[in-house]
Short mmCIF file of N, CA and C in Angstrom, two decimals:
data_model
loop_
_atom_site.label_atom_id
_atom_site.label_comp_id
_atom_site.label_asym_id
_atom_site.label_seq_id
_atom_site.Cartn_x
_atom_site.Cartn_y
_atom_site.Cartn_z
N MET A 237 0.74 -0.83 0.22
CA MET A 237 -0.15 0.16 0.22
C MET A 237 0.95 1.15 -0.17
N ARG A 238 1.65 1.11 0.85
CA ARG A 238 3.24 2.68 0.82
C ARG A 238 3.30 2.85 -0.73
N LYS A 239 3.74 0.93 -1.57
CA LYS A 239 4.22 2.04 -2.75
C LYS A 239 3.53 2.58 -3.39
N PHE A 240 1.93 2.48 -3.44
CA PHE A 240 0.94 2.62 -4.35
C PHE A 240 1.03 4.21 -4.36
N TRP A 241 0.57 5.13 -3.02
CA TRP A 241 0.53 6.12 -2.34
C TRP A 241 1.69 7.19 -2.99
N TRP A 242 3.32 6.32 -3.11
CA TRP A 242 4.57 6.84 -3.17
C TRP A 242 4.31 7.22 -5.17
N ILE A 243 3.49 6.35 -5.67
CA ILE A 243 4.16 6.54 -7.95
C ILE A 243 2.98 7.81 -7.88
N VAL A 244 1.45 7.94 -6.07
CA VAL A 244 0.67 8.88 -6.76
C VAL A 244 0.93 9.70 -6.53
N LEU A 245 1.71 10.18 -5.45
CA LEU A 245 2.63 10.79 -4.98
C LEU A 245 3.04 11.76 -6.10
N ASN A 246 3.91 10.99 -6.58
CA ASN A 246 5.06 11.03 -7.72
C ASN A 246 4.27 12.10 -8.83
N ILE A 247 3.13 11.29 -9.01
CA ILE A 247 1.79 11.62 -10.37
C ILE A 247 1.56 13.06 -9.81
N PHE A 248 1.36 12.99 -9.67
CA PHE A 248 0.51 14.58 -9.03
C PHE A 248 1.57 15.62 -8.34
N THR A 249 3.16 14.89 -8.37
CA THR A 249 4.13 15.98 -7.98
C THR A 249 4.40 16.55 -9.54
N PHE A 250 5.30 15.24 -10.35
CA PHE A 250 5.67 15.21 -11.41
C PHE A 250 4.84 15.66 -12.69
N GLY A 251 4.35 14.84 -13.00
CA GLY A 251 3.22 14.38 -14.00
C GLY A 251 1.95 15.57 -14.52
N ILE A 252 1.44 15.74 -13.09
CA ILE A 252 -0.14 17.09 -13.95
C ILE A 252 1.18 18.52 -13.66
N PRO A 253 2.02 18.88 -13.54
CA PRO A 253 2.69 19.89 -13.83
C PRO A 253 3.70 20.11 -15.20
N TYR A 254 4.00 18.52 -15.12
CA TYR A 254 4.93 18.52 -16.73
C TYR A 254 3.57 19.01 -17.55
N VAL A 255 2.19 17.47 -17.45
CA VAL A 255 1.29 17.68 -18.79
C VAL A 255 1.40 19.70 -18.76
N CYS A 256 0.98 19.99 -17.84
CA CYS A 256 -0.32 20.99 -17.90
C CYS A 256 1.49 22.05 -18.74
N ALA A 257 2.49 22.18 -17.71
CA ALA A 257 4.19 22.51 -19.06
C ALA A 257 3.78 22.35 -20.03
N LYS A 258 3.62 21.64 -20.76
CA LYS A 258 3.47 21.12 -21.84
C LYS A 258 2.39 22.09 -23.42
N ASN A 259 1.41 21.23 -22.54
CA ASN A 259 0.39 22.01 -23.42
C ASN A 259 0.13 23.62 -23.58
N LYS A 260 0.88 24.60 -22.37
CA LYS A 260 1.16 26.07 -21.99
C LYS A 260 2.63 26.23 -23.79
N ALA A 261 3.41 25.20 -23.22
CA ALA A 261 4.80 25.29 -24.67
C ALA A 261 3.77 25.14 -25.83
N LYS A 262 3.00 24.06 -26.03
CA LYS A 262 2.13 24.56 -27.15
C LYS A 262 1.48 25.83 -28.31
N LYS A 263 1.41 25.97 -26.59
CA LYS A 263 0.33 27.24 -27.54
C LYS A 263 1.14 28.29 -27.62
N LEU A 264 2.49 28.57 -26.85
CA LEU A 264 3.34 30.03 -26.49
C LEU A 264 3.73 29.42 -28.25
N SER A 265 4.15 28.64 -28.50
CA SER A 265 4.95 27.67 -30.01
C SER A 265 4.27 28.30 -31.13
N SER A 266 2.70 27.97 -31.18
CA SER A 266 1.98 28.71 -32.28
C SER A 266 0.63 29.24 -32.10
N VAL A 267 1.94 30.94 -31.92
CA VAL A 267 1.69 32.10 -31.50
C VAL A 267 2.20 32.29 -33.03
N SER A 268 1.72 32.86 -33.44
CA SER A 268 2.96 34.12 -34.69
C SER A 268 3.18 35.20 -34.89
N ASN A 269 4.09 35.77 -35.23
CA ASN A 269 3.76 37.33 -35.33
C ASN A 269 4.17 37.93 -36.54
N ASN A 270 2.92 38.19 -36.62
CA ASN A 270 2.97 39.20 -38.24
C ASN A 270 3.86 40.08 -38.35
N GLU A 271 4.24 41.20 -37.71
CA GLU A 271 4.53 42.52 -37.56
C GLU A 271 5.64 42.23 -37.65
N LEU A 272 6.30 43.38 -38.30
CA LEU A 272 7.90 44.18 -38.24
C LEU A 272 7.83 45.29 -37.90
N LEU A 273 8.40 45.30 -36.83
CA LEU A 273 8.80 46.03 -36.10
C LEU A 273 10.66 46.84 -36.57
N VAL A 274 10.24 48.16 -37.59
CA VAL A 274 11.38 48.66 -38.22
C VAL A 274 11.25 50.27 -37.31
N SER A 275 12.32 50.80 -36.99
CA SER A 275 12.50 52.31 -35.71
C SER A 275 12.15 53.34 -36.68
N SER A 276 11.96 54.39 -36.75
CA SER A 276 11.81 55.38 -37.63
C SER A 276 12.70 56.63 -36.85
N LYS A 277 12.89 55.69 -35.69
CA LYS A 277 14.00 57.59 -35.31
C LYS A 277 14.95 57.37 -35.33
N ILE A 278 15.77 58.39 -35.98
CA ILE A 278 16.91 59.25 -36.29
C ILE A 278 17.29 59.83 -35.09
N GLU A 279 18.41 59.37 -34.90
CA GLU A 279 18.96 60.39 -33.11
C GLU A 279 20.08 61.49 -33.59
N PHE A 280 20.39 61.37 -34.78
CA PHE A 280 20.96 63.02 -35.39
C PHE A 280 20.97 63.11 -37.33
N ASN A 281 21.67 64.01 -37.36
CA ASN A 281 21.81 65.37 -39.34
C ASN A 281 21.36 64.37 -39.93
N ILE A 282 20.93 64.32 -41.09
CA ILE A 282 21.06 63.32 -41.75
C ILE A 282 22.27 63.98 -43.21
N ASP A 283 21.96 65.61 -42.48
CA ASP A 283 22.95 66.15 -43.82
C ASP A 283 23.89 65.85 -43.01
N ASP A 284 23.95 65.93 -41.39
CA ASP A 284 25.74 65.52 -41.15
C ASP A 284 26.53 64.15 -41.61
N LEU A 285 25.45 63.39 -42.09
CA LEU A 285 25.97 62.06 -42.31
C LEU A 285 26.40 62.25 -44.19
N ILE A 286 25.90 62.95 -44.87
CA ILE A 286 25.54 63.24 -45.91
C ILE A 286 27.36 63.31 -46.79
N LYS A 287 27.57 64.62 -45.82
CA LYS A 287 28.77 65.56 -45.77
C LYS A 287 29.94 64.32 -45.29
N SER A 288 29.59 63.23 -43.87
CA SER A 288 30.80 62.07 -43.45
C SER A 288 30.72 61.51 -44.53
N LEU A 289 29.96 61.18 -45.68
CA LEU A 289 29.90 60.29 -46.90
C LEU A 289 30.67 61.62 -47.74
N GLY A 290 31.73 62.04 -48.01
CA GLY A 290 31.04 62.86 -49.15
C GLY A 290 31.21 64.01 -49.88
N GLY A 291 29.77 64.42 -49.52
CA GLY A 291 28.85 65.05 -49.95
C GLY A 291 27.77 64.31 -50.74
N ARG A 292 27.07 65.31 -51.48
CA ARG A 292 25.71 64.83 -52.46
C ARG A 292 26.47 64.62 -53.87
N GLY A 293 27.02 65.33 -53.91
CA GLY A 293 28.15 65.08 -55.65
C GLY A 293 28.53 63.40 -55.48
N ASN A 294 29.21 62.76 -54.74
CA ASN A 294 29.82 61.80 -54.12
C ASN A 294 28.78 60.35 -53.88
N ILE A 295 27.71 60.28 -53.74
CA ILE A 295 26.75 59.68 -53.35
C ILE A 295 25.91 59.39 -54.82
N THR A 296 26.28 58.22 -55.27
CA THR A 296 25.53 57.74 -56.48
C THR A 296 23.60 57.44 -56.52
N SER A 297 24.40 56.51 -54.88
CA SER A 297 22.53 55.45 -54.91
C SER A 297 22.59 54.77 -53.48
N SER A 298 21.87 55.15 -52.39
CA SER A 298 21.45 54.10 -51.21
C SER A 298 20.79 53.15 -51.18
N VAL A 299 20.81 51.93 -50.92
CA VAL A 299 19.97 50.71 -51.09
C VAL A 299 19.45 50.35 -48.75
N ALA A 300 18.43 49.92 -48.99
CA ALA A 300 18.91 49.87 -47.15
C ALA A 300 18.53 48.13 -47.11
N THR A 301 18.94 47.15 -46.29
CA THR A 301 17.82 46.53 -46.05
C THR A 301 17.80 46.60 -44.11
N MET A 302 17.51 45.55 -43.75
CA MET A 302 16.88 45.41 -42.62
C MET A 302 17.40 46.15 -41.39
N SER A 303 19.19 46.18 -41.44
CA SER A 303 19.99 46.07 -40.85
C SER A 303 20.94 47.59 -40.99
N THR A 304 21.40 47.60 -42.38
CA THR A 304 22.11 48.17 -42.90
C THR A 304 22.23 48.86 -44.05
N LEU A 305 22.79 49.61 -44.17
CA LEU A 305 23.00 50.83 -45.33
C LEU A 305 23.87 50.88 -46.34
N LYS A 306 23.66 50.10 -48.05
CA LYS A 306 24.76 50.51 -48.54
C LYS A 306 24.49 51.25 -49.37
N VAL A 307 25.60 52.21 -49.14
CA VAL A 307 25.90 53.62 -49.94
C VAL A 307 27.09 53.33 -51.52
N ASP A 308 25.94 53.80 -52.41
CA ASP A 308 27.24 53.71 -53.39
C ASP A 308 27.86 54.92 -53.43
N VAL A 309 29.08 55.24 -53.44
CA VAL A 309 30.03 56.20 -53.75
C VAL A 309 31.12 56.21 -54.89
N LYS A 310 30.60 57.46 -55.39
CA LYS A 310 32.13 57.50 -56.88
C LYS A 310 33.42 57.30 -56.26
N SER A 311 33.72 58.43 -54.69
CA SER A 311 34.91 57.67 -54.86
C SER A 311 35.22 57.28 -52.95
N THR A 312 35.75 57.04 -52.88
CA THR A 312 36.50 56.44 -50.91
C THR A 312 36.90 57.05 -50.88
N ALA A 313 37.67 57.63 -51.55
CA ALA A 313 38.65 58.91 -50.55
C ALA A 313 38.17 59.78 -50.14
N GLN A 314 36.70 60.53 -50.02
CA GLN A 314 36.01 61.29 -49.68
C GLN A 314 35.29 61.25 -48.24
N ILE A 315 35.48 59.80 -48.50
CA ILE A 315 34.49 59.91 -46.98
C ILE A 315 35.21 60.17 -45.78
N PHE A 316 34.87 60.14 -44.53
CA PHE A 316 35.20 60.57 -43.30
C PHE A 316 34.92 60.01 -42.23
N LYS A 317 35.44 59.38 -42.23
CA LYS A 317 34.82 57.94 -40.87
C LYS A 317 35.54 57.94 -40.11
N GLU A 318 36.34 58.58 -39.86
CA GLU A 318 36.23 59.47 -38.16
C GLU A 318 35.71 59.72 -37.62
N THR A 319 34.09 60.42 -38.40
CA THR A 319 32.88 61.02 -37.56
C THR A 319 32.29 60.29 -37.64
N PHE A 320 32.47 58.70 -37.58
CA PHE A 320 31.30 57.73 -38.03
C PHE A 320 31.10 57.36 -36.81
N ASP A 321 31.12 57.79 -35.81
CA ASP A 321 31.01 57.65 -34.16
C ASP A 321 29.57 58.36 -33.40
N GLU A 322 30.12 59.65 -34.64
CA GLU A 322 28.06 60.44 -33.63
C GLU A 322 27.04 60.08 -34.55
N PHE A 323 27.63 58.65 -35.35
CA PHE A 323 26.57 58.63 -36.14
C PHE A 323 25.68 57.64 -35.28
N ASN A 324 26.32 57.22 -34.24
CA ASN A 324 26.00 55.40 -33.65
C ASN A 324 25.44 54.72 -34.66
N ILE A 325 27.27 54.59 -35.42
CA ILE A 325 27.12 53.46 -36.66
C ILE A 325 27.79 52.22 -35.77
N LYS A 326 27.28 51.16 -35.76
CA LYS A 326 27.90 50.06 -34.86
C LYS A 326 28.80 49.18 -35.86
N GLY A 327 28.73 49.44 -37.47
CA GLY A 327 30.45 49.25 -37.71
C GLY A 327 30.04 49.39 -39.67
N PHE A 328 31.01 49.38 -39.92
CA PHE A 328 31.24 49.98 -41.33
C PHE A 328 31.76 48.67 -42.47
N MET A 329 31.64 48.55 -43.12
CA MET A 329 32.71 47.91 -44.64
C MET A 329 32.61 49.26 -45.57
N LYS A 330 33.88 49.01 -45.72
CA LYS A 330 34.45 49.36 -47.24
C LYS A 330 34.97 48.32 -48.47
N ASN A 331 34.17 48.98 -50.07
CA ASN A 331 34.32 48.56 -50.93
C ASN A 331 35.61 48.96 -52.12
N ALA A 332 34.86 47.95 -53.17
CA ALA A 332 35.39 49.28 -54.31
C ALA A 332 34.87 50.56 -53.67
N ASN A 333 33.52 51.50 -54.21
CA ASN A 333 32.90 52.02 -54.64
C ASN A 333 31.36 51.98 -53.99
N GLN A 334 31.40 51.64 -52.59
CA GLN A 334 30.26 51.15 -51.86
C GLN A 334 30.57 51.42 -50.49
N ILE A 335 30.28 51.69 -49.78
CA ILE A 335 30.41 51.69 -48.37
C ILE A 335 28.55 50.99 -47.48
N ILE A 336 29.29 50.13 -46.95
CA ILE A 336 28.33 49.48 -46.12
C ILE A 336 28.09 49.21 -44.36
N LEU A 337 26.45 50.49 -44.17
CA LEU A 337 27.29 51.37 -42.34
C LEU A 337 26.01 49.96 -42.19
N VAL A 338 26.09 49.66 -40.78
CA VAL A 338 25.44 49.06 -40.39
C VAL A 338 25.28 49.54 -39.11
N PHE A 339 23.80 50.14 -38.75
CA PHE A 339 22.27 51.06 -38.48
C PHE A 339 21.78 50.27 -37.51
N GLY A 340 21.21 49.52 -37.73
CA GLY A 340 19.61 47.90 -36.60
C GLY A 340 18.76 48.32 -37.23
N ASP A 341 18.26 48.48 -36.83
CA ASP A 341 16.18 48.77 -37.62
C ASP A 341 16.02 50.28 -38.17
N ASN A 342 16.85 50.99 -37.77
CA ASN A 342 16.24 51.73 -37.83
C ASN A 342 17.11 52.50 -39.32
N SER A 343 17.34 51.28 -40.28
CA SER A 343 18.34 52.54 -41.40
C SER A 343 17.51 52.77 -42.54
N GLN A 344 15.69 51.87 -42.29
CA GLN A 344 15.73 51.89 -43.49
C GLN A 344 15.12 53.82 -43.50
N ALA A 345 14.73 54.07 -42.65
CA ALA A 345 14.51 55.39 -42.16
C ALA A 345 15.52 56.61 -43.18
N ILE A 346 17.11 56.09 -42.41
CA ILE A 346 17.94 56.60 -42.68
C ILE A 346 18.28 57.04 -44.46
N ASN A 347 18.25 55.57 -44.57
CA ASN A 347 17.51 55.29 -46.61
C ASN A 347 17.19 56.24 -47.21
N SER A 348 15.58 56.24 -46.04
CA SER A 348 14.54 57.31 -47.43
C SER A 348 15.06 58.75 -47.06
N GLU A 349 15.67 59.06 -45.77
CA GLU A 349 15.75 60.52 -45.67
C GLU A 349 17.16 61.21 -46.47
N ILE A 350 17.65 59.86 -46.60
CA ILE A 350 18.97 60.39 -47.34
C ILE A 350 18.78 60.16 -49.06
N ASN A 351 18.01 59.60 -49.34
CA ASN A 351 17.39 59.47 -50.94
C ASN A 351 16.64 61.35 -50.99
N LYS A 352 16.04 61.33 -50.11
CA LYS A 352 14.93 63.12 -50.57
C LYS A 352 15.89 64.24 -50.30
N ARG A 353 17.00 63.58 -49.81
CA ARG A 353 17.87 64.51 -49.90
C ARG A 353 18.55 65.08 -50.93
N LEU A 354 18.76 63.81 -51.75
CA LEU A 354 19.71 63.79 -52.82
C LEU A 354 18.86 64.00 -54.59
N ILE A 355 17.77 63.77 -54.44
CA ILE A 355 17.01 64.03 -55.30
C ILE A 355 16.50 65.64 -55.30
#
């Protein structure tokens, strides 16, 4: 009889919370997020960024991905990478005539502001 009660207590102690936790985990895993969160807050002056990239005459085009801004330039010699610290840039890479700037989730807003000023 003692063994029976020990098994019953183990089932109540471990079995029922396990089943409840498993059902809750299934419900949480089936929830999907269909919303893409993109920040539109720009904490610096776009004109200063354009100047550090060599000015309007140096920038030919720009494209933004989720977290990066790819700027095609005429000459990489006109870029002042020393001023990138004030723009909260998390990283950058320089190719032949392209600068890739890692901004984070607000890169699309920065790209749209740059394109407005280049027109």
